PDB file of C-alpha atoms in Angstrom:
ATOM      1  CA  UNK A1354     -71.590-100.736-117.989  1.00  0.00           C
ATOM      2  CA  UNK A1355     -67.963-101.026-118.563  1.00  0.00           C
ATOM      3  CA  UNK A1356     -65.294-100.045-116.314  1.00  0.00           C
ATOM      4  CA  UNK A1357     -62.107 -98.440-117.303  1.00  0.00           C
ATOM      5  CA  UNK A1358     -58.821 -97.439-115.418  1.00  0.00           C
ATOM      6  CA  UNK A1359     -57.124 -94.110-116.065  1.00  0.00           C
ATOM      7  CA  UNK A1360     -54.059 -93.490-114.945  1.00  0.00           C
ATOM      8  CA  UNK A1361     -51.580 -90.337-115.187  1.00  0.00           C
ATOM      9  CA  UNK A1362     -47.828 -91.018-114.300  1.00  0.00           C
ATOM     10  CA  UNK A1363     -44.957 -88.848-113.354  1.00  0.00           C
ATOM     11  CA  UNK A1364     -42.454 -87.100-111.131  1.00  0.00           C
ATOM     12  CA  UNK A1365     -45.393 -84.486-110.253  1.00  0.00           C
ATOM     13  CA  UNK A1366     -47.828 -87.348-109.027  1.00  0.00           C
ATOM     14  CA  UNK A1367     -45.319 -89.288-106.608  1.00  0.00           C
ATOM     15  CA  UNK A1368     -47.405 -87.964-103.744  1.00  0.00           C
ATOM     16  CA  UNK A1369     -50.321 -89.132-105.302  1.00  0.00           C
ATOM     17  CA  UNK A1370     -51.840 -85.563-106.267  1.00  0.00           C
ATOM     18  CA  UNK A1371     -52.483 -83.835-109.507  1.00  0.00           C
ATOM     19  CA  UNK A1372     -53.250 -80.477-109.679  1.00  0.00           C
ATOM     20  CA  UNK A1373     -57.518 -80.040-110.316  1.00  0.00           C
ATOM     21  CA  UNK A1374     -56.453 -77.701-113.069  1.00  0.00           C
ATOM     22  CA  UNK A1375     -55.141 -80.672-115.370  1.00  0.00           C
ATOM     23  CA  UNK A1376     -57.779 -83.540-113.971  1.00  0.00           C
ATOM     24  CA  UNK A1377     -60.796 -81.453-114.507  1.00  0.00           C
ATOM     25  CA  UNK A1378     -60.296 -80.745-117.814  1.00  0.00           C
ATOM     26  CA  UNK A1379     -58.975 -84.060-118.866  1.00  0.00           C
ATOM     27  CA  UNK A1380     -61.850 -86.016-117.108  1.00  0.00           C
ATOM     28  CA  UNK A1381     -64.281 -83.613-118.874  1.00  0.00           C
ATOM     29  CA  UNK A1382     -62.381 -84.434-122.052  1.00  0.00           C
ATOM     30  CA  UNK A1383     -62.742 -88.144-121.529  1.00  0.00           C
ATOM     31  CA  UNK A1384     -67.122 -87.917-120.939  1.00  0.00           C
ATOM     32  CA  UNK A1385     -66.625 -85.771-124.033  1.00  0.00           C
ATOM     33  CA  UNK A1386     -64.808 -88.504-125.904  1.00  0.00           C
ATOM     34  CA  UNK A1387     -67.197 -91.148-125.206  1.00  0.00           C
ATOM     35  CA  UNK A1388     -70.256 -89.361-125.751  1.00  0.00           C
ATOM     36  CA  UNK A1389     -69.418 -87.838-129.195  1.00  0.00           C
ATOM     37  CA  UNK A1390     -68.278 -90.954-130.827  1.00  0.00           C
ATOM     38  CA  UNK A1391     -71.717 -92.370-129.281  1.00  0.00           C
ATOM     39  CA  UNK A1392     -73.207 -89.337-130.864  1.00  0.00           C
ATOM     40  CA  UNK A1393     -71.404 -90.215-134.351  1.00  0.00           C
ATOM     41  CA  UNK A1394     -72.115 -93.807-134.615  1.00  0.00           C
ATOM     42  CA  UNK A1395     -75.619 -93.913-132.796  1.00  0.00           C
ATOM     43  CA  UNK A1396     -77.169 -90.641-133.180  1.00  0.00           C
ATOM     44  CA  UNK A1397     -80.045 -90.514-130.901  1.00  0.00           C
ATOM     45  CA  UNK A1398     -80.982 -94.365-130.728  1.00  0.00           C
ATOM     46  CA  UNK A1399     -78.903 -94.636-127.273  1.00  0.00           C
ATOM     47  CA  UNK A1400     -77.034 -92.249-124.817  1.00  0.00           C
ATOM     48  CA  UNK A1401     -74.030 -92.982-122.882  1.00  0.00           C
ATOM     49  CA  UNK A1402     -72.856 -91.499-119.385  1.00  0.00           C
ATOM     50  CA  UNK A1403     -69.169 -91.528-117.868  1.00  0.00           C
ATOM     51  CA  UNK A1404     -69.011 -92.051-113.976  1.00  0.00           C
ATOM     52  CA  UNK A1405     -65.644 -91.046-112.412  1.00  0.00           C
ATOM     53  CA  UNK A1406     -64.281 -92.707-109.211  1.00  0.00           C
ATOM     54  CA  UNK A1407     -60.833 -91.615-108.088  1.00  0.00           C
ATOM     55  CA  UNK A1408     -58.119 -93.973-106.619  1.00  0.00           C
ATOM     56  CA  UNK A1409     -54.290 -94.017-106.098  1.00  0.00           C
ATOM     57  CA  UNK A1410     -51.040 -96.036-106.695  1.00  0.00           C
ATOM     58  CA  UNK A1411     -47.625 -95.447-105.803  1.00  0.00           C
ATOM     59  CA  UNK A1412     -45.954 -92.784-108.339  1.00  0.00           C
ATOM     60  CA  UNK A1413     -49.432 -92.016-110.278  1.00  0.00           C
ATOM     61  CA  UNK A1414     -52.796 -90.965-110.007  1.00  0.00           C
ATOM     62  CA  UNK A1415     -55.918 -93.419-111.039  1.00  0.00           C
ATOM     63  CA  UNK A1416     -58.869 -92.680-111.801  1.00  0.00           C
ATOM     64  CA  UNK A1417     -61.813 -95.386-112.382  1.00  0.00           C
ATOM     65  CA  UNK A1418     -63.979 -94.935-115.147  1.00  0.00           C
ATOM     66  CA  UNK A1419     -67.632 -96.600-115.074  1.00  0.00           C
ATOM     67  CA  UNK A1420     -69.255 -95.823-118.903  1.00  0.00           C
ATOM     68  CA  UNK A1421     -73.019 -96.777-119.237  1.00  0.00           C
ATOM     69  CA  UNK A1422     -75.317 -97.052-121.832  1.00  0.00           C
ATOM     70  CA  UNK A1423     -78.690 -96.523-121.679  1.00  0.00           C
ATOM     71  CA  UNK A1424     -81.492 -99.279-122.597  1.00  0.00           C
ATOM     72  CA  UNK A1425     -83.534 -97.304-124.452  1.00  0.00           C
ATOM     73  CA  UNK A1426     -80.934 -97.921-127.540  1.00  0.00           C
ATOM     74  CA  UNK A1427     -81.350-101.370-127.375  1.00  0.00           C
ATOM     75  CA  UNK A1428     -84.857-101.657-127.068  1.00  0.00           C
ATOM     76  CA  UNK A1429     -85.249 -99.968-130.027  1.00  0.00           C
ATOM     77  CA  UNK A1430     -82.367-102.030-131.703  1.00  0.00           C
ATOM     78  CA  UNK A1431     -84.502-104.641-131.107  1.00  0.00           C
ATOM     79  CA  UNK A1432     -87.978-103.038-132.255  1.00  0.00           C
ATOM     80  CA  UNK A1433     -86.070-101.217-135.626  1.00  0.00           C
ATOM     81  CA  UNK A1434     -83.743-103.776-136.132  1.00  0.00           C
ATOM     82  CA  UNK A1435     -81.766-100.758-136.399  1.00  0.00           C
ATOM     83  CA  UNK A1436     -77.767-101.414-135.095  1.00  0.00           C
ATOM     84  CA  UNK A1437     -76.696 -99.489-132.184  1.00  0.00           C
ATOM     85  CA  UNK A1438     -72.999 -99.567-131.387  1.00  0.00           C
ATOM     86  CA  UNK A1439     -72.141-100.870-128.095  1.00  0.00           C
ATOM     87  CA  UNK A1440     -70.738 -99.023-125.242  1.00  0.00           C
ATOM     88  CA  UNK A1441     -67.953-102.009-125.227  1.00  0.00           C
ATOM     89  CA  UNK A1442     -67.462-101.425-129.064  1.00  0.00           C
ATOM     90  CA  UNK A1443     -67.250 -97.599-128.892  1.00  0.00           C
ATOM     91  CA  UNK A1444     -64.598 -97.511-126.193  1.00  0.00           C
ATOM     92  CA  UNK A1445     -62.739-100.328-128.680  1.00  0.00           C
ATOM     93  CA  UNK A1446     -62.969 -98.160-131.386  1.00  0.00           C
ATOM     94  CA  UNK A1447     -61.343 -95.114-129.383  1.00  0.00           C
ATOM     95  CA  UNK A1448     -58.864 -97.805-128.339  1.00  0.00           C
ATOM     96  CA  UNK A1449     -60.127 -97.830-125.059  1.00  0.00           C
ATOM     97  CA  UNK A1450     -60.067-101.382-124.190  1.00  0.00           C
ATOM     98  CA  UNK A1451     -58.445-104.243-125.672  1.00  0.00           C
ATOM     99  CA  UNK A1452     -60.317-105.114-128.799  1.00  0.00           C
ATOM    100  CA  UNK A1453     -57.701-105.026-131.626  1.00  0.00           C
ATOM    101  CA  UNK A1454     -56.205-102.131-130.540  1.00  0.00           C
ATOM    102  CA  UNK A1455     -54.406-101.746-133.793  1.00  0.00           C
ATOM    103  CA  UNK A1456     -57.684-100.692-135.418  1.00  0.00           C
ATOM    104  CA  UNK A1457     -58.647 -97.781-133.245  1.00  0.00           C
ATOM    105  CA  UNK A1458     -58.780 -94.070-133.308  1.00  0.00           C
ATOM    106  CA  UNK A1459     -55.663 -93.993-130.895  1.00  0.00           C
ATOM    107  CA  UNK A1460     -53.689 -96.174-133.238  1.00  0.00           C
ATOM    108  CA  UNK A1461     -54.546 -94.119-136.574  1.00  0.00           C
ATOM    109  CA  UNK A1462     -53.914 -90.888-135.086  1.00  0.00           C
ATOM    110  CA  UNK A1463     -50.509 -92.287-133.637  1.00  0.00           C
ATOM    111  CA  UNK A1464     -49.512 -93.631-136.972  1.00  0.00           C
ATOM    112  CA  UNK A1465     -50.755 -90.179-138.737  1.00  0.00           C
ATOM    113  CA  UNK A1466     -48.013 -88.515-136.501  1.00  0.00           C
ATOM    114  CA  UNK A1467     -49.679 -85.144-137.201  1.00  0.00           C
ATOM    115  CA  UNK A1468     -49.526 -85.660-141.276  1.00  0.00           C
ATOM    116  CA  UNK A1469     -52.503 -85.702-143.927  1.00  0.00           C
ATOM    117  CA  UNK A1470     -53.688 -88.730-145.372  1.00  0.00           C
ATOM    118  CA  UNK A1471     -53.403 -88.531-148.857  1.00  0.00           C
ATOM    119  CA  UNK A1472     -55.685 -91.216-149.876  1.00  0.00           C
ATOM    120  CA  UNK A1473     -58.520 -93.141-148.550  1.00  0.00           C
ATOM    121  CA  UNK A1474     -58.750 -96.841-150.408  1.00  0.00           C
ATOM    122  CA  UNK A1475     -61.932 -98.578-149.905  1.00  0.00           C
ATOM    123  CA  UNK A1476     -61.103-102.488-149.207  1.00  0.00           C
ATOM    124  CA  UNK A1477     -64.893-103.677-148.874  1.00  0.00           C
ATOM    125  CA  UNK A1478     -66.386-105.052-145.801  1.00  0.00           C
ATOM    126  CA  UNK A1479     -66.033-101.770-143.774  1.00  0.00           C
ATOM    127  CA  UNK A1480     -62.281-101.757-144.092  1.00  0.00           C
ATOM    128  CA  UNK A1481     -60.269 -98.960-145.772  1.00  0.00           C
ATOM    129  CA  UNK A1482     -57.113 -98.269-146.287  1.00  0.00           C
ATOM    130  CA  UNK A1483     -54.979 -95.194-145.572  1.00  0.00           C
ATOM    131  CA  UNK A1484     -52.170 -93.516-147.391  1.00  0.00           C
ATOM    132  CA  UNK A1485     -49.630 -90.905-146.453  1.00  0.00           C
ATOM    133  CA  UNK A1486     -46.918 -91.351-149.421  1.00  0.00           C
ATOM    134  CA  UNK A1487     -45.396 -94.427-149.373  1.00  0.00           C
ATOM    135  CA  UNK A1488     -47.129 -95.685-145.860  1.00  0.00           C
ATOM    136  CA  UNK A1489     -50.385 -97.344-145.739  1.00  0.00           C
ATOM    137  CA  UNK A1490     -52.674 -98.938-142.469  1.00  0.00           C
ATOM    138  CA  UNK A1491     -55.720-100.465-142.440  1.00  0.00           C
ATOM    139  CA  UNK A1492     -58.489 -99.545-140.496  1.00  0.00           C
ATOM    140  CA  UNK A1493     -62.228 -99.575-140.422  1.00  0.00           C
ATOM    141  CA  UNK A1494     -64.440 -97.064-141.855  1.00  0.00           C
ATOM    142  CA  UNK A1495     -66.173 -96.118-138.809  1.00  0.00           C
ATOM    143  CA  UNK A1496     -62.881 -95.486-136.986  1.00  0.00           C
ATOM    144  CA  UNK A1497     -62.197 -92.925-140.065  1.00  0.00           C
ATOM    145  CA  UNK A1498     -65.438 -91.677-139.255  1.00  0.00           C
ATOM    146  CA  UNK A1499     -64.711 -90.413-135.757  1.00  0.00           C
ATOM    147  CA  UNK A1500     -60.990 -89.579-136.495  1.00  0.00           C
ATOM    148  CA  UNK A1501     -62.398 -86.906-139.047  1.00  0.00           C
ATOM    149  CA  UNK A1502     -65.000 -85.101-136.215  1.00  0.00           C
ATOM    150  CA  UNK A1503     -63.208 -82.331-134.936  1.00  0.00           C
ATOM    151  CA  UNK A1504     -65.399 -82.196-131.684  1.00  0.00           C
ATOM    152  CA  UNK A1505     -63.878 -85.710-131.232  1.00  0.00           C
ATOM    153  CA  UNK A1506     -60.268 -84.710-131.963  1.00  0.00           C
ATOM    154  CA  UNK A1507     -60.618 -81.639-129.574  1.00  0.00           C
ATOM    155  CA  UNK A1508     -61.630 -84.503-126.593  1.00  0.00           C
ATOM    156  CA  UNK A1509     -58.775 -86.842-127.424  1.00  0.00           C
ATOM    157  CA  UNK A1510     -56.492 -83.732-127.255  1.00  0.00           C
ATOM    158  CA  UNK A1511     -57.884 -82.579-123.791  1.00  0.00           C
ATOM    159  CA  UNK A1512     -57.536 -86.445-122.340  1.00  0.00           C
ATOM    160  CA  UNK A1513     -53.771 -86.637-123.763  1.00  0.00           C
ATOM    161  CA  UNK A1514     -52.352 -83.755-125.089  1.00  0.00           C
ATOM    162  CA  UNK A1515     -53.031 -81.100-122.666  1.00  0.00           C
ATOM    163  CA  UNK A1516     -52.260 -83.127-119.574  1.00  0.00           C
ATOM    164  CA  UNK A1517     -48.671 -84.196-120.932  1.00  0.00           C
ATOM    165  CA  UNK A1518     -47.488 -80.872-121.660  1.00  0.00           C
ATOM    166  CA  UNK A1519     -48.082 -80.147-117.935  1.00  0.00           C
ATOM    167  CA  UNK A1520     -44.366 -80.314-116.206  1.00  0.00           C
ATOM    168  CA  UNK A1521     -44.172 -83.691-114.489  1.00  0.00           C
ATOM    169  CA  UNK A1522     -46.844 -85.628-115.874  1.00  0.00           C
ATOM    170  CA  UNK A1523     -45.077 -88.264-118.273  1.00  0.00           C
ATOM    171  CA  UNK A1524     -47.704 -90.470-119.561  1.00  0.00           C
ATOM    172  CA  UNK A1525     -50.998 -91.446-119.284  1.00  0.00           C
ATOM    173  CA  UNK A1526     -52.413 -95.084-120.067  1.00  0.00           C
ATOM    174  CA  UNK A1527     -55.734 -96.898-119.980  1.00  0.00           C
ATOM    175  CA  UNK A1528     -56.418-100.174-118.173  1.00  0.00           C
ATOM    176  CA  UNK A1529     -59.827-102.345-118.204  1.00  0.00           C
ATOM    177  CA  UNK A1530     -59.069-102.578-113.895  1.00  0.00           C
ATOM    178  CA  UNK A1531     -56.484-101.415-111.470  1.00  0.00           C
ATOM    179  CA  UNK A1532     -53.760-104.132-111.929  1.00  0.00           C
ATOM    180  CA  UNK A1533     -54.583-105.134-115.603  1.00  0.00           C
ATOM    181  CA  UNK A1534     -52.919-105.266-118.462  1.00  0.00           C
ATOM    182  CA  UNK A1535     -52.608-101.691-120.386  1.00  0.00           C
ATOM    183  CA  UNK A1536     -54.340-101.435-123.126  1.00  0.00           C
ATOM    184  CA  UNK A1537     -53.439 -97.810-124.384  1.00  0.00           C
ATOM    185  CA  UNK A1538     -50.163 -95.618-123.372  1.00  0.00           C
ATOM    186  CA  UNK A1539     -48.899 -92.586-124.837  1.00  0.00           C
ATOM    187  CA  UNK A1540     -45.514 -91.142-123.573  1.00  0.00           C
ATOM    188  CA  UNK A1541     -44.977 -87.332-123.534  1.00  0.00           C
ATOM    189  CA  UNK A1542     -42.902 -87.270-126.397  1.00  0.00           C
ATOM    190  CA  UNK A1543     -45.998 -88.445-128.668  1.00  0.00           C
ATOM    191  CA  UNK A1544     -48.178 -85.864-127.005  1.00  0.00           C
ATOM    192  CA  UNK A1545     -47.973 -83.359-130.329  1.00  0.00           C
ATOM    193  CA  UNK A1546     -49.523 -86.298-132.391  1.00  0.00           C
ATOM    194  CA  UNK A1547     -52.900 -85.951-130.615  1.00  0.00           C
ATOM    195  CA  UNK A1548     -53.571 -82.297-130.875  1.00  0.00           C
ATOM    196  CA  UNK A1549     -56.798 -81.796-132.725  1.00  0.00           C
ATOM    197  CA  UNK A1550     -55.793 -80.394-136.510  1.00  0.00           C
ATOM    198  CA  UNK A1551     -57.364 -77.263-137.390  1.00  0.00           C
ATOM    199  CA  UNK A1552     -60.912 -77.703-138.435  1.00  0.00           C
ATOM    200  CA  UNK A1553     -62.094 -77.729-142.105  1.00  0.00           C
ATOM    201  CA  UNK A1554     -65.307 -75.773-142.859  1.00  0.00           C
ATOM    202  CA  UNK A1555     -67.464 -77.511-145.151  1.00  0.00           C
ATOM    203  CA  UNK A1556     -69.666 -75.775-147.371  1.00  0.00           C
ATOM    204  CA  UNK A1557     -73.322 -76.802-147.600  1.00  0.00           C
ATOM    205  CA  UNK A1558     -75.311 -74.581-149.767  1.00  0.00           C
ATOM    206  CA  UNK A1559     -74.335 -72.091-152.323  1.00  0.00           C
ATOM    207  CA  UNK A1560     -77.201 -69.913-153.925  1.00  0.00           C
ATOM    208  CA  UNK A1561     -77.306 -66.589-156.322  1.00  0.00           C
ATOM    209  CA  UNK A1562     -79.995 -64.553-155.987  1.00  0.00           C
ATOM    210  CA  UNK A1563     -81.806 -60.796-156.466  1.00  0.00           C
ATOM    211  CA  UNK A1564     -82.552 -58.909-153.476  1.00  0.00           C
ATOM    212  CA  UNK A1565     -83.423 -55.338-152.323  1.00  0.00           C
ATOM    213  CA  UNK A1566     -81.186 -54.399-150.010  1.00  0.00           C
ATOM    214  CA  UNK A1567     -81.008 -51.561-147.354  1.00  0.00           C
ATOM    215  CA  UNK A1568     -77.661 -50.067-147.107  1.00  0.00           C
ATOM    216  CA  UNK A1569     -76.319 -50.145-143.284  1.00  0.00           C
ATOM    217  CA  UNK A1570     -72.961 -49.143-143.295  1.00  0.00           C
ATOM    218  CA  UNK A1571     -70.481 -48.022-146.322  1.00  0.00           C
ATOM    219  CA  UNK A1572     -66.981 -49.028-146.378  1.00  0.00           C
ATOM    220  CA  UNK A1573     -64.717 -46.915-148.375  1.00  0.00           C
ATOM    221  CA  UNK A1574     -61.141 -48.784-147.688  1.00  0.00           C
ATOM    222  CA  UNK A1575     -60.536 -51.684-149.753  1.00  0.00           C
ATOM    223  CA  UNK A1576     -61.465 -55.418-148.040  1.00  0.00           C
ATOM    224  CA  UNK A1577     -63.592 -53.295-145.905  1.00  0.00           C
ATOM    225  CA  UNK A1578     -67.471 -55.026-145.962  1.00  0.00           C
ATOM    226  CA  UNK A1579     -70.494 -53.039-145.877  1.00  0.00           C
ATOM    227  CA  UNK A1580     -73.399 -53.567-143.936  1.00  0.00           C
ATOM    228  CA  UNK A1581     -76.827 -54.576-145.410  1.00  0.00           C
ATOM    229  CA  UNK A1582     -80.237 -55.723-143.932  1.00  0.00           C
ATOM    230  CA  UNK A1583     -83.503 -56.685-146.060  1.00  0.00           C
ATOM    231  CA  UNK A1584     -85.332 -54.422-143.906  1.00  0.00           C
ATOM    232  CA  UNK A1585     -88.677 -55.548-142.072  1.00  0.00           C
ATOM    233  CA  UNK A1586     -86.569 -56.265-139.154  1.00  0.00           C
ATOM    234  CA  UNK A1587     -84.401 -58.601-140.663  1.00  0.00           C
ATOM    235  CA  UNK A1588     -80.989 -59.846-139.558  1.00  0.00           C
ATOM    236  CA  UNK A1589     -78.111 -57.136-140.748  1.00  0.00           C
ATOM    237  CA  UNK A1590     -75.191 -58.883-142.479  1.00  0.00           C
ATOM    238  CA  UNK A1591     -71.866 -57.827-143.626  1.00  0.00           C
ATOM    239  CA  UNK A1592     -70.855 -58.801-147.136  1.00  0.00           C
ATOM    240  CA  UNK A1593     -67.950 -58.185-149.726  1.00  0.00           C
ATOM    241  CA  UNK A1594     -68.814 -55.944-152.838  1.00  0.00           C
ATOM    242  CA  UNK A1595     -67.350 -57.368-155.803  1.00  0.00           C
ATOM    243  CA  UNK A1596     -68.768 -54.898-158.634  1.00  0.00           C
ATOM    244  CA  UNK A1597     -65.999 -53.176-159.309  1.00  0.00           C
ATOM    245  CA  UNK A1598     -67.828 -50.725-161.920  1.00  0.00           C
ATOM    246  CA  UNK A1599     -69.874 -49.869-158.983  1.00  0.00           C
ATOM    247  CA  UNK A1600     -66.838 -49.883-156.514  1.00  0.00           C
ATOM    248  CA  UNK A1601     -65.482 -47.236-159.354  1.00  0.00           C
ATOM    249  CA  UNK A1602     -68.279 -45.045-159.134  1.00  0.00           C
ATOM    250  CA  UNK A1603     -68.300 -45.012-155.164  1.00  0.00           C
ATOM    251  CA  UNK A1604     -64.740 -43.783-155.586  1.00  0.00           C
ATOM    252  CA  UNK A1605     -65.444 -40.953-158.002  1.00  0.00           C
ATOM    253  CA  UNK A1606     -68.272 -39.542-155.958  1.00  0.00           C
ATOM    254  CA  UNK A1607     -70.976 -40.541-158.488  1.00  0.00           C
ATOM    255  CA  UNK A1608     -72.542 -43.099-156.300  1.00  0.00           C
ATOM    256  CA  UNK A1609     -73.403 -40.823-153.114  1.00  0.00           C
ATOM    257  CA  UNK A1610     -75.216 -42.263-150.144  1.00  0.00           C
ATOM    258  CA  UNK A1611     -77.647 -41.324-147.352  1.00  0.00           C
ATOM    259  CA  UNK A1612     -79.010 -43.151-144.386  1.00  0.00           C
ATOM    260  CA  UNK A1613     -81.085 -46.117-145.552  1.00  0.00           C
ATOM    261  CA  UNK A1614     -80.365 -46.135-149.103  1.00  0.00           C
ATOM    262  CA  UNK A1615     -81.517 -49.355-151.169  1.00  0.00           C
ATOM    263  CA  UNK A1616     -79.884 -51.054-153.537  1.00  0.00           C
ATOM    264  CA  UNK A1617     -80.761 -53.632-156.005  1.00  0.00           C
ATOM    265  CA  UNK A1618     -78.248 -56.266-156.332  1.00  0.00           C
ATOM    266  CA  UNK A1619     -77.252 -59.777-156.862  1.00  0.00           C
ATOM    267  CA  UNK A1620     -76.254 -61.712-154.172  1.00  0.00           C
ATOM    268  CA  UNK A1621     -74.208 -64.707-153.648  1.00  0.00           C
ATOM    269  CA  UNK A1622     -74.573 -66.842-150.255  1.00  0.00           C
ATOM    270  CA  UNK A1623     -72.652 -69.701-148.852  1.00  0.00           C
ATOM    271  CA  UNK A1624     -73.579 -71.482-145.996  1.00  0.00           C
ATOM    272  CA  UNK A1625     -70.766 -73.477-144.374  1.00  0.00           C
ATOM    273  CA  UNK A1626     -70.401 -75.272-140.976  1.00  0.00           C
ATOM    274  CA  UNK A1627     -67.431 -74.134-138.870  1.00  0.00           C
ATOM    275  CA  UNK A1628     -66.409 -75.111-135.500  1.00  0.00           C
ATOM    276  CA  UNK A1629     -68.496 -72.378-133.874  1.00  0.00           C
ATOM    277  CA  UNK A1630     -71.450 -73.835-135.907  1.00  0.00           C
ATOM    278  CA  UNK A1631     -73.432 -72.783-138.823  1.00  0.00           C
ATOM    279  CA  UNK A1632     -72.421 -69.270-140.866  1.00  0.00           C
ATOM    280  CA  UNK A1633     -73.289 -67.435-143.687  1.00  0.00           C
ATOM    281  CA  UNK A1634     -71.066 -65.425-146.154  1.00  0.00           C
ATOM    282  CA  UNK A1635     -72.671 -63.067-148.358  1.00  0.00           C
ATOM    283  CA  UNK A1636     -71.098 -61.223-151.533  1.00  0.00           C
ATOM    284  CA  UNK A1637     -72.485 -58.521-153.684  1.00  0.00           C
ATOM    285  CA  UNK A1638     -71.972 -60.028-157.317  1.00  0.00           C
ATOM    286  CA  UNK A1639     -73.865 -56.911-159.226  1.00  0.00           C
ATOM    287  CA  UNK A1640     -75.412 -53.784-158.193  1.00  0.00           C
ATOM    288  CA  UNK A1641     -78.312 -53.431-160.233  1.00  0.00           C
ATOM    289  CA  UNK A1642     -80.033 -50.351-158.994  1.00  0.00           C
ATOM    290  CA  UNK A1643     -79.455 -47.864-156.427  1.00  0.00           C
ATOM    291  CA  UNK A1644     -82.168 -45.547-154.911  1.00  0.00           C
ATOM    292  CA  UNK A1645     -82.655 -43.153-152.216  1.00  0.00           C
ATOM    293  CA  UNK A1646     -84.981 -44.742-149.105  1.00  0.00           C
ATOM    294  CA  UNK A1647     -86.566 -41.440-149.037  1.00  0.00           C
ATOM    295  CA  UNK A1648     -90.626 -42.306-150.482  1.00  0.00           C
ATOM    296  CA  UNK A1649     -92.185 -40.737-152.877  1.00  0.00           C
ATOM    297  CA  UNK A1650     -95.050 -38.215-152.825  1.00  0.00           C
ATOM    298  CA  UNK A1651     -98.477 -39.505-154.659  1.00  0.00           C
ATOM    299  CA  UNK A1652     -99.851 -36.489-156.612  1.00  0.00           C
ATOM    300  CA  UNK A1653    -103.075 -38.162-157.917  1.00  0.00           C
ATOM    301  CA  UNK A1654    -103.119 -36.274-160.655  1.00  0.00           C
ATOM    302  CA  UNK A1655    -103.967 -37.687-164.324  1.00  0.00           C
ATOM    303  CA  UNK A1656    -101.978 -35.402-166.791  1.00  0.00           C
ATOM    304  CA  UNK A1657    -103.709 -37.041-169.549  1.00  0.00           C
ATOM    305  CA  UNK A1658    -102.644 -37.250-172.765  1.00  0.00           C
ATOM    306  CA  UNK A1659    -100.145 -34.645-174.011  1.00  0.00           C
ATOM    307  CA  UNK A1660    -101.245 -35.171-177.892  1.00  0.00           C
TER     308      UNK A1660
END
């Protein structure tokens, strides 16, 4: 178990009150921050929880945080020899305790000041050197793993940036206990540094295949996506049609579509991780054949050899 004291300071708090619309999201963000760090570094080997006890001192609003980590992860650590990052180390890596504060998520994000890292140089023993133009900073690989995570950065934004953007809240601090030495302190003018940057989509897979597709919706305007399904109750999807020759025939009315027509096409599918989860994008690279969905009648007649 590890205790922390989170303090918001400013003129709006002189009467020991803080708007619940600012406090509740901030406290949820603290929980999300610690839990996400645990997920990244420990996976399902350990679970953490954050409990809150409110307290006050003049001109501020203080919150006691009690962080706990389940014993199950430590038992697995002993049995499987798999290293589990302790709750104290997690909070240190985040910058919420006195552990080498220069090597923490808060320190790295403050040093970046909203800029993009241009190069990461491995130095060995789990240490890397970050480069931004002519500046550099040495830190741990684990911290970069945390800094790059979009969910963790959004939680950090909720804990620091969003409260500081409210009128009357000038700073946020973390102490190991009430009256202890401040281990993290962020002023209002630094709040923009802690806003999460836009998430980058990560391409997981890309494949090209030939498929028979049923046309659900035809788009006649440039840039609009057609809607297809593979039939049999399969999910419908939108796709860009990139076959210029086919599109020209459509525009010249040389290709006429009726309900549920079928095309045989070469399809490109890309799967990406986005902030909303897994997403697949489709492109129709080439239309090989186009036919009506109307079934043919079987005559059952052998016409024989005409010769």
